[in-house]
Short mmCIF file of C-alpha atoms and ligand atoms in Angstrom, two decimals:
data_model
loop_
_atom_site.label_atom_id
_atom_site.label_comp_id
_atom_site.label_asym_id
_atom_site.label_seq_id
_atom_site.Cartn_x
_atom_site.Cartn_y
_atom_site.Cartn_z
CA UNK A 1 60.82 257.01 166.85
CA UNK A 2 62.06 254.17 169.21
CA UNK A 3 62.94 250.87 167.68
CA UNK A 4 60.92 248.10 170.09
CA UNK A 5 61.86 244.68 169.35
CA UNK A 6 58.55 242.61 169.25
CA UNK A 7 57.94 238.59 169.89
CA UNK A 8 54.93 237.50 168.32
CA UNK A 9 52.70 235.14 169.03
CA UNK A 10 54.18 232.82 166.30
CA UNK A 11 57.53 232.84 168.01
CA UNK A 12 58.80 235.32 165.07
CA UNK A 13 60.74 238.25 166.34
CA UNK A 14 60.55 241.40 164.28
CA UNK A 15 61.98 244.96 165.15
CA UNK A 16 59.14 247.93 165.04
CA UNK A 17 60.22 251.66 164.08
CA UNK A 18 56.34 252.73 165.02
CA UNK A 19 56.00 256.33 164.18
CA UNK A 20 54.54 257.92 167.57
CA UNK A 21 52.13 260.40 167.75
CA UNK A 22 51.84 260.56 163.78
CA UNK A 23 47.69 259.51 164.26
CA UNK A 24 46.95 258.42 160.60
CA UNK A 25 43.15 257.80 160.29
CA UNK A 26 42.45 256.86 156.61
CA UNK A 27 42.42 253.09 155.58
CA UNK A 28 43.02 253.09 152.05
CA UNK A 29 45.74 250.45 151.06
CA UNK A 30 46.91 250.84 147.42
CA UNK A 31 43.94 252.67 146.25
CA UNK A 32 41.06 250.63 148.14
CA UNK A 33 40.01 250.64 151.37
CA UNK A 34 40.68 248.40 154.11
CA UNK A 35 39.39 246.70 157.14
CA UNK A 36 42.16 248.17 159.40
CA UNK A 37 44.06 249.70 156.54
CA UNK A 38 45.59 252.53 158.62
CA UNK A 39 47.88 249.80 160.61
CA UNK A 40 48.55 248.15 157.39
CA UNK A 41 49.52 250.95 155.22
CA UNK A 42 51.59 252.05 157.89
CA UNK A 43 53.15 248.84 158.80
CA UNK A 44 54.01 248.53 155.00
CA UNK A 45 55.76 251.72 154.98
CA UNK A 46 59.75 251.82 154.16
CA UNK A 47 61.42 251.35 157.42
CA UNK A 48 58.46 250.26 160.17
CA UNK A 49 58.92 246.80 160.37
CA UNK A 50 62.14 244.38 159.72
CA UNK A 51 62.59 240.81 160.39
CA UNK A 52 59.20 240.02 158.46
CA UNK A 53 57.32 240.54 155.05
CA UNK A 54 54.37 242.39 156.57
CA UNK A 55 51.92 240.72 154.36
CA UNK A 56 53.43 237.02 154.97
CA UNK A 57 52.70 238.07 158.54
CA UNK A 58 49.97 235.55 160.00
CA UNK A 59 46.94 237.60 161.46
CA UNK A 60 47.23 236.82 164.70
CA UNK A 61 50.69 238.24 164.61
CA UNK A 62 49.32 241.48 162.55
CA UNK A 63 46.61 242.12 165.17
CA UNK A 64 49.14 242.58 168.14
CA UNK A 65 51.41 245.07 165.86
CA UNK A 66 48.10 246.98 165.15
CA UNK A 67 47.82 247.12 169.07
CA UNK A 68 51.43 248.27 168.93
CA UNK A 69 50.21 251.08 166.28
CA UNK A 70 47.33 251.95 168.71
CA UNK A 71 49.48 252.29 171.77
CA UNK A 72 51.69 254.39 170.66
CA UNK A 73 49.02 256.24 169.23
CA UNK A 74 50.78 256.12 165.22
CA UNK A 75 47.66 255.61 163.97
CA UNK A 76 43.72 256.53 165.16
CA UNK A 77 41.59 254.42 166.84
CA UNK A 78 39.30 252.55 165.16
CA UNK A 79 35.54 254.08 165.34
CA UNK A 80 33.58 251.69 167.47
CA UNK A 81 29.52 252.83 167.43
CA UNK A 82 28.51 249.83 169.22
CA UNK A 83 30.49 250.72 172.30
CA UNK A 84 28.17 250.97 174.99
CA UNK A 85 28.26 250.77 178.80
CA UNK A 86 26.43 247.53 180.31
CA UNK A 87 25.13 249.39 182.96
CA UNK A 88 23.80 252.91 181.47
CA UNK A 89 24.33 252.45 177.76
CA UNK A 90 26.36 255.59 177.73
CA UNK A 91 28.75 255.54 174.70
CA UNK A 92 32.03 254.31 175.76
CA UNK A 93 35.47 255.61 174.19
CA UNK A 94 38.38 253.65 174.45
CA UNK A 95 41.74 255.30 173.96
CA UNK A 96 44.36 252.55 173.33
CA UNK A 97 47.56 255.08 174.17
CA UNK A 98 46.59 254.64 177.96
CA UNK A 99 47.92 251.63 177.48
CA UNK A 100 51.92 250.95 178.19
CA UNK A 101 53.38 250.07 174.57
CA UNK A 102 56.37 247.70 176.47
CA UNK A 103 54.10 245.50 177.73
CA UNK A 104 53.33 244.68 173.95
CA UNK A 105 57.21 243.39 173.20
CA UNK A 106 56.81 240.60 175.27
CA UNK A 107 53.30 240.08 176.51
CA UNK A 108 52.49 237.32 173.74
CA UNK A 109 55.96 235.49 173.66
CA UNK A 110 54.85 232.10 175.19
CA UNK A 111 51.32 232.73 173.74
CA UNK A 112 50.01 228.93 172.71
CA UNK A 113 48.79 228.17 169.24
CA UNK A 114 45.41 227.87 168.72
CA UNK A 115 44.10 224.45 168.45
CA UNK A 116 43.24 223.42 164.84
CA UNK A 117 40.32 221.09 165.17
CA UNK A 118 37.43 220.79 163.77
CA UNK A 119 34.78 223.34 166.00
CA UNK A 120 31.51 221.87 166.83
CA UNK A 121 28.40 224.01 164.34
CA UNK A 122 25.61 224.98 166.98
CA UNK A 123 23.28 222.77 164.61
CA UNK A 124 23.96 220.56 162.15
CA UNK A 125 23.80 221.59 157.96
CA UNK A 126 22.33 220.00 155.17
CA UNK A 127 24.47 219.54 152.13
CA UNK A 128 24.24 219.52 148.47
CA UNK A 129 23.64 216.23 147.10
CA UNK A 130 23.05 214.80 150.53
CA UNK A 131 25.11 214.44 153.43
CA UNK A 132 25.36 216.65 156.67
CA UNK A 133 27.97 218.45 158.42
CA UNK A 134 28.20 218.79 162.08
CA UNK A 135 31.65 220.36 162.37
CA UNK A 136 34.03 222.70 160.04
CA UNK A 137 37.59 222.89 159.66
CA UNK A 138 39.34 226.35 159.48
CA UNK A 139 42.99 227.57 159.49
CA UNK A 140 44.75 230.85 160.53
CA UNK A 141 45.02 233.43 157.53
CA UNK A 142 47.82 235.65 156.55
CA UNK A 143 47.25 239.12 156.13
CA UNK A 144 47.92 238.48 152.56
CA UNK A 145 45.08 235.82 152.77
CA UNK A 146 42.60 237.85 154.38
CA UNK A 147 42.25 240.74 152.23
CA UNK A 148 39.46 239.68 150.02
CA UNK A 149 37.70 239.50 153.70
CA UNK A 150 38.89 243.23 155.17
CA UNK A 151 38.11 244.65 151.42
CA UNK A 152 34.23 243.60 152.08
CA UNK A 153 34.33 244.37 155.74
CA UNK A 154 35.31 248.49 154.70
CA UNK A 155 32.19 248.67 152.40
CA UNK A 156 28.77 249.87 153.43
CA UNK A 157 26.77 247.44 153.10
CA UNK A 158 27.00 244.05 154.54
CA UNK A 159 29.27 241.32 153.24
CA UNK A 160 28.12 238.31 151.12
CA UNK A 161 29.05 234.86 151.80
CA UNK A 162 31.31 234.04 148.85
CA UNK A 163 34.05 231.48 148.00
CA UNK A 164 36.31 234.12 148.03
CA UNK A 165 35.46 235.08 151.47
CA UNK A 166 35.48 231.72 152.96
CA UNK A 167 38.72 231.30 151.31
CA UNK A 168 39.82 234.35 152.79
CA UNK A 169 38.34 233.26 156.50
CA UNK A 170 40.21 230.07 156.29
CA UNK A 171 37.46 227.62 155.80
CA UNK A 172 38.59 224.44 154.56
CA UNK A 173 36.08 222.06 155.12
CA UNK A 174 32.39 221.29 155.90
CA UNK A 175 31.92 218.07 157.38
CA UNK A 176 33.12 216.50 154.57
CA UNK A 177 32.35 218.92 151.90
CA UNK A 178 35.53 220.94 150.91
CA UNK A 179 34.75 222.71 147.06
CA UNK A 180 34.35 226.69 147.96
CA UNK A 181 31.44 227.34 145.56
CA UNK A 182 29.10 224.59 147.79
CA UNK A 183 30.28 225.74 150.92
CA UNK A 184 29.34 229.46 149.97
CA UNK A 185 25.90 227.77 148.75
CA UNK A 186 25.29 226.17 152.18
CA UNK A 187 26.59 228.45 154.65
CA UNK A 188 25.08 231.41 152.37
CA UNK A 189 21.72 230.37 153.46
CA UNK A 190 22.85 228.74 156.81
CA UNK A 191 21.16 230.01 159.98
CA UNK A 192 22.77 233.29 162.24
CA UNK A 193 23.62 231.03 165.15
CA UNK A 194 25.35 229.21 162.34
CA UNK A 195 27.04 231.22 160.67
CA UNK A 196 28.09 233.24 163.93
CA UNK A 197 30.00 230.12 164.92
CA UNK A 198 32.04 230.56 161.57
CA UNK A 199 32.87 233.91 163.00
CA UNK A 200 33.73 232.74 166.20
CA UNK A 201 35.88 230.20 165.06
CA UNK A 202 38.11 232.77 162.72
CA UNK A 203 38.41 235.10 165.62
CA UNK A 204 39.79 232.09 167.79
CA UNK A 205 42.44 231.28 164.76
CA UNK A 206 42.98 234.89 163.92
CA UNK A 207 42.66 237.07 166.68
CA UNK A 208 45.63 238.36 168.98
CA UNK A 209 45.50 236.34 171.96
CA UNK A 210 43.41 238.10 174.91
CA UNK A 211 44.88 241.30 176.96
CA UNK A 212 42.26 242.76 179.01
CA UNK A 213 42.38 246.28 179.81
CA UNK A 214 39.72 248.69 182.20
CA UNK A 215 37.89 251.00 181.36
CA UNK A 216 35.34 253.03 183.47
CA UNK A 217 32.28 254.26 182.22
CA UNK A 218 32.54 258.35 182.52
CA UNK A 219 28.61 258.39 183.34
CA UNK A 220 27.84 255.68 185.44
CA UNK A 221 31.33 254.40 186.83
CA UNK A 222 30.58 250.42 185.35
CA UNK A 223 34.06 249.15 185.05
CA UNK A 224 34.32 247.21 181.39
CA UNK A 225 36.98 244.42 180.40
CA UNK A 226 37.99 245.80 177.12
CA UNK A 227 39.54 243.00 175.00
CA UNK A 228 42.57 244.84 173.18
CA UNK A 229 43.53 245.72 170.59
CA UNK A 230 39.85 246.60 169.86
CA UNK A 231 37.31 246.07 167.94
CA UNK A 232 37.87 242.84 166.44
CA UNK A 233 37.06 242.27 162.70
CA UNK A 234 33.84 240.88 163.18
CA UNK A 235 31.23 240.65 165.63
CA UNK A 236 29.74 237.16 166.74
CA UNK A 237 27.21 238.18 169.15
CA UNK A 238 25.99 240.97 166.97
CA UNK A 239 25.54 238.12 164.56
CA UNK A 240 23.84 235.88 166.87
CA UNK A 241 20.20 237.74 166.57
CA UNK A 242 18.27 234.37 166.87
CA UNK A 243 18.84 234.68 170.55
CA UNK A 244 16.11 232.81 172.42
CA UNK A 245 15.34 235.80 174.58
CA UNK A 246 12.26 233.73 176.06
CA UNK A 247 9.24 235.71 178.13
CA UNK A 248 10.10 239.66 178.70
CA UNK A 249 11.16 240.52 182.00
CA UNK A 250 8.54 241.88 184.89
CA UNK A 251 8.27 245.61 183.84
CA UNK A 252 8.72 248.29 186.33
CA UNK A 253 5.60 248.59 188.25
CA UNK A 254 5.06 244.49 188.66
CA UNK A 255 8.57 244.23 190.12
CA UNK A 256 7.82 247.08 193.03
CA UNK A 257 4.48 244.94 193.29
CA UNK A 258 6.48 241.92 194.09
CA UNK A 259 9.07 243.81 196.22
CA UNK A 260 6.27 244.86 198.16
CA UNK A 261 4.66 241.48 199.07
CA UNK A 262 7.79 239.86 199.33
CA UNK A 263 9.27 241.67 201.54
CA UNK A 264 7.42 241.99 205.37
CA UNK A 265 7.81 238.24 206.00
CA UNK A 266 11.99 238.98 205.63
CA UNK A 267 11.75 242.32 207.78
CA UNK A 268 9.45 240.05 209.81
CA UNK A 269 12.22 236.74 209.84
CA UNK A 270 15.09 239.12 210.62
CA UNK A 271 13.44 241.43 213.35
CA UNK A 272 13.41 244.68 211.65
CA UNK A 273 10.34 246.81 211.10
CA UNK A 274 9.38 247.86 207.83
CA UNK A 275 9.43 251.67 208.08
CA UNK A 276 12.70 251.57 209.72
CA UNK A 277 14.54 250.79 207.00
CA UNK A 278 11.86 250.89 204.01
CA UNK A 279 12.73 249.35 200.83
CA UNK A 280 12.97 251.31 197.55
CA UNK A 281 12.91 250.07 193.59
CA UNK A 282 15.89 252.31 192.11
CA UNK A 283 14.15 252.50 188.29
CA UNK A 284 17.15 254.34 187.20
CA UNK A 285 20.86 253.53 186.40
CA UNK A 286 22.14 251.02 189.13
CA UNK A 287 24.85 252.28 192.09
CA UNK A 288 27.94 249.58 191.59
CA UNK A 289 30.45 248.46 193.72
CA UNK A 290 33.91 249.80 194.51
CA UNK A 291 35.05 247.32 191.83
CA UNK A 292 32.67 249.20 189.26
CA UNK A 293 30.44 246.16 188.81
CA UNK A 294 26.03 247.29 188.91
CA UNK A 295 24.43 246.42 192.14
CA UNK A 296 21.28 244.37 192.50
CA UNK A 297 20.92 246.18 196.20
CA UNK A 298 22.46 248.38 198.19
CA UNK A 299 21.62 249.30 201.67
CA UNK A 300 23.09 253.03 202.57
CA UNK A 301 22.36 254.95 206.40
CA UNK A 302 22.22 258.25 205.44
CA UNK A 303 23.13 261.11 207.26
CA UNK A 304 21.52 264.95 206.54
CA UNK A 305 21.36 267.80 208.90
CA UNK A 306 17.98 269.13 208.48
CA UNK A 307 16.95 273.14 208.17
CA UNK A 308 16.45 273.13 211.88
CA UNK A 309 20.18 272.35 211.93
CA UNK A 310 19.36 268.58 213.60
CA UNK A 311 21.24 265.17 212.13
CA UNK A 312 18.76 263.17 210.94
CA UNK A 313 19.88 259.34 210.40
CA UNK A 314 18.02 257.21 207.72
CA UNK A 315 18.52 253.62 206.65
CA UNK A 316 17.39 252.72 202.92
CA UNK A 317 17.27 249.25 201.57
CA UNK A 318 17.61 249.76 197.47
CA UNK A 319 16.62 247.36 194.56
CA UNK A 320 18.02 248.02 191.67
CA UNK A 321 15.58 247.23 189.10
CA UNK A 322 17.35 247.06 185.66
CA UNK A 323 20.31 245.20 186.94
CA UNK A 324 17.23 242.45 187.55
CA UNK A 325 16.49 243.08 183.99
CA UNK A 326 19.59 242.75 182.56
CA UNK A 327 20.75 239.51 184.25
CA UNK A 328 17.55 238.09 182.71
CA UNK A 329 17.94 239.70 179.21
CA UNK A 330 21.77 238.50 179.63
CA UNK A 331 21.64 235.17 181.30
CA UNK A 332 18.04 234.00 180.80
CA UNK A 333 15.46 233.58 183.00
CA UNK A 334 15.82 232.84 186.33
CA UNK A 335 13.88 232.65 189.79
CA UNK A 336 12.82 236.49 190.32
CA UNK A 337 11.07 235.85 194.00
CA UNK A 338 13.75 234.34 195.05
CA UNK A 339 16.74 236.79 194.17
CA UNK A 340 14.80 239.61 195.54
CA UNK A 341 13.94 237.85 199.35
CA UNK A 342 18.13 236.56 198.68
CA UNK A 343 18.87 240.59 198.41
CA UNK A 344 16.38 242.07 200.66
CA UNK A 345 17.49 239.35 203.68
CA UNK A 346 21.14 240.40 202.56
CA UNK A 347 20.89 244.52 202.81
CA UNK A 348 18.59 243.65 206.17
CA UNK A 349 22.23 241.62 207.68
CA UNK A 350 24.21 244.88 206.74
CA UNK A 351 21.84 247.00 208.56
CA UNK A 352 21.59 244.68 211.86
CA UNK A 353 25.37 244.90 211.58
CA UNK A 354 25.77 248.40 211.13
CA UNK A 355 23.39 248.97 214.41
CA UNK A 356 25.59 246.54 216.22
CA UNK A 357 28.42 248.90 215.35
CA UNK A 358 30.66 246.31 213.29
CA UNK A 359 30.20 245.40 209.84
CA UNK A 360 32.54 242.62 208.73
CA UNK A 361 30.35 241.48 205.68
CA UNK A 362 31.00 244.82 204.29
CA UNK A 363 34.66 244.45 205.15
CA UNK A 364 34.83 241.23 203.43
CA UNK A 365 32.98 242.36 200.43
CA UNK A 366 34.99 245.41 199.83
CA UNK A 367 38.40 243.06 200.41
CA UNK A 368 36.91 240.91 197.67
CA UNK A 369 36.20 243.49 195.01
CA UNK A 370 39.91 244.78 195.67
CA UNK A 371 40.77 241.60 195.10
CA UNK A 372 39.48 240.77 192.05
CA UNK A 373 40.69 243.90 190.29
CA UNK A 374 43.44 242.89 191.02
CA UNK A 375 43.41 239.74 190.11
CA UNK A 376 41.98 241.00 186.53
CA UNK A 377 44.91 244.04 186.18
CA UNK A 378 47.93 243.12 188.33
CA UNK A 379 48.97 245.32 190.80
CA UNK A 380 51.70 247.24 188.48
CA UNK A 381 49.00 247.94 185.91
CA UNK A 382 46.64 249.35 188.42
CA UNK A 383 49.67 251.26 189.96
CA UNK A 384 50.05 253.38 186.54
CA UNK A 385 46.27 253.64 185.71
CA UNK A 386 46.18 255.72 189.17
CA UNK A 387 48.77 257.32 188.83
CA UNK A 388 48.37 258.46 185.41
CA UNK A 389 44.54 259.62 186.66
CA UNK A 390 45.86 261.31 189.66
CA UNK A 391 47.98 263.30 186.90
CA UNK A 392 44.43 264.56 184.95
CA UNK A 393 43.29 267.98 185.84
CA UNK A 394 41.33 268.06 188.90
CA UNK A 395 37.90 269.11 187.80
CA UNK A 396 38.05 266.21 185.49
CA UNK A 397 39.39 264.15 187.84
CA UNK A 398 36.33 264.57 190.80
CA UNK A 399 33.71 264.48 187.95
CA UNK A 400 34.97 261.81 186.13
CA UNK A 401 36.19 258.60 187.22
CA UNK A 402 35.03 257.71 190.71
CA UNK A 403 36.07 253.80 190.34
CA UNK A 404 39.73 255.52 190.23
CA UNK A 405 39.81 256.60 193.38
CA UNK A 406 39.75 252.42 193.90
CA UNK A 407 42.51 252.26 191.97
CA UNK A 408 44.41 254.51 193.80
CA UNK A 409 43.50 253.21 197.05
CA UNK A 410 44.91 249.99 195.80
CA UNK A 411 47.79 251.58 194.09
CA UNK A 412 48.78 253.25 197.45
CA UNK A 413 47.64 249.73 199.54
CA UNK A 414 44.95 251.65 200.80
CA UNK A 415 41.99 250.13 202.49
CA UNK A 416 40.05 253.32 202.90
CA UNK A 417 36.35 253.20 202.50
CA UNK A 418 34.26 255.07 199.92
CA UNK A 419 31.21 256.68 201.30
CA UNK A 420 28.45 255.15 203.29
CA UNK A 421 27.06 251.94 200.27
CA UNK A 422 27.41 248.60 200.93
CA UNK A 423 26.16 245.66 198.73
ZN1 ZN B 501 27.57 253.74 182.42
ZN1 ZN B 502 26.81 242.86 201.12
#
């Protein structure tokens, strides 16, 4: 057991004995269960933590010893159904201990305090006895504090908006309303959008401030920001069901329809004839770029040696139909037409490049996605994550992770190219 010394983000310094490789998976504190119980029975155990009284211990502060807990893989990892990729809706497992546990003892040391204004409610509240409240006022919780709320969040069924609860969130004021009871009376029968924003706000106060980690999805090959440590107590956007969602998107058939007319008068603009290069509707799970982000289009020259033993060369323009989708289900509705001819003229420059011999879009392109990783992970991160994949077993390693071999062409400075796709 090594002794890390830790700097919160509250500036307190506190000395962790984390037990490694102990994995304790129950969360029953004292005879009831917890929200995240395991890291808090543990951290309350004789000898983990000193410099601090673990329940004094603002949340904020708790949430990045719990990451701590995680890393070092002391306790479980906390179940996570909703976990799914954005791109194939595969379930996605997170394992914290691929994380570095060092980067924890200093990573939130000049982490700034969260701002303590009032936060803006989406819409405004009635009150009791008149009045109405466009803002609330909420502070960072203890651990202490916030029990009443991680005792409701480990039952079964869903929590109730109580005094107790707000109490336990932080909530201070309402507009100008500050007595408990009414506030659980108003907010009890406020709107999800509403009452979403009460949950956004806590996280803001309460949650460790953000590290970002990758993960790949093992189907697909979507790269995902995962916010760590993970998941947070509550869930915002899951809240948020009043989502105006607006008209559905075009369904399958009516988007190859529009593909169709769209496209001749590009082929025609650009010089290319149609059957050269046809264009395809991809209805399946969507290609994505070395930087493991879903393509709207690809354009691929494909090479296959026939049975007669000849090379035949064929160019293919691809749409990829449900990344369409799910920038409208995600972002709203936009101009269709005009994203397609964008992507169609777009593939159609690769191709005109690729006969020319040169392509220095796809150059470019690649050079950016490199560079955002980057960016996103830092280079030493990156270097680890590839190494620590080159390290796997083979046959897990080829049918695994091919957004790794990116990061070990940028681990090793690499600029080789993967395959034939461009985007
Ligand atoms: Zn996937
Ligand atoms: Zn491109």
């Amino acid at each position: 057991m090594r002794r890390r010394r830790v700097v919160l983000p509250s500036g307190l310094e506190v000395h962790v004995r984390a037990p490694e490789g102990a994995v304790r998976d129950d969360d029953v504190v004292d005879g009831t269960r917890l929200r995240f119980g395991r890291a808090i029975a543990t951290l309350l155990a004789p000898g983990v933590v000193e410099g601090a009284d673990v329940l004094a211990l603002a949340m904020r502060d708790f949430h990045v010893l719990r990451d701590l807990l995680l890393r070092t893989g002391a306790i479980a990892p906390e179940p996570d159904d909703d976990a799914r990729c954005r791109n194939c809706d595969a379930p996605l497992a997170f394992d914290p201990r691929e994380l570095d546990p060092i980067e924890l003892e200093t990573a939130h040391a000049s982490a700034p305090s969260p701002s303590l204004d009032p936060a803006p409610l989406p819409s405004p509240v009635r009150l009791p006895r008149g009045g109405i409240a466009n803002e609330i006022t909420m502070r960072p919780v203890t651990l202490r504090e916030a029990r009443p709320l991680l005792e409701a969040l480990a039952r079964d069924t869903p929590y109730r908006v109580t005094p107790r609860l707000l109490t336990a969130m932080g909530v201070l004021a309402l507009g100008t309303l500050d007595r408990p009871v009414l506030m659980a009376r108003v907010l009890g029968r406020a709107s999800d959008a509403v009452w979403a924003s009460v949950e956004q706000r806590y996280l803001e106060l309460n949650a460790a401030p953000p590290l970002v980690a990758p993960l790949a999805c093992p189907a697909c090959g979507t790269l995902h920001e995962v916010v760590v440590p993970t998941p947070d107590e509550l869930d915002p956007d899951a809240t948020r069901t009043e989502r105006d969602t607006g008209a559905p998107f075009l369904s399958e058939h009516e988007f190859e329809r529009l593909v169709e007319r769209l496209a001749p008068a590009i082929y025609e603009a650009r010089g290319v004839r149609i059957e050269a290069v046809p264009p395809r509707v991809e209805p399946g799970v969507p290609a994505t770029d070395i930087a493991g982000e879903p393509l709207l289009g690809s354009y691929e020259p494909r090479q296959e040696v026939d049975a007669a033993g000849y090379t035949q060369l064929e160019f293919v323009v691809t749409l990829y139909y449900r990344t369409f989708r799910r920038v409208w289900e995600d972002e709203g509705s936009y101009d269709v037409e005009a994203e397609i001819r964008e992507t169609l003229d777009h593939e159609l420059e690769h191709h005109l490049h690729h006969l020319a011999g040169h392509d220095p879009m796809d150059a470019a392109e690649r050079a950016e996605a490199r560079q955002e990783l980057r960016a996103l992970y830092g280079d030493r991160r990156l270097a680890k994550l590839a190494a620590r994949e080159a390290a796997r077993d083979l046959g897990q390693f080829v049918r695994v992770t091919w957004p790794f071999f990116v990061l070990i062409a940028l681990a090793l400075g690499a600029a080789a190219g993967f395959g034939w796709i461009r985007w």
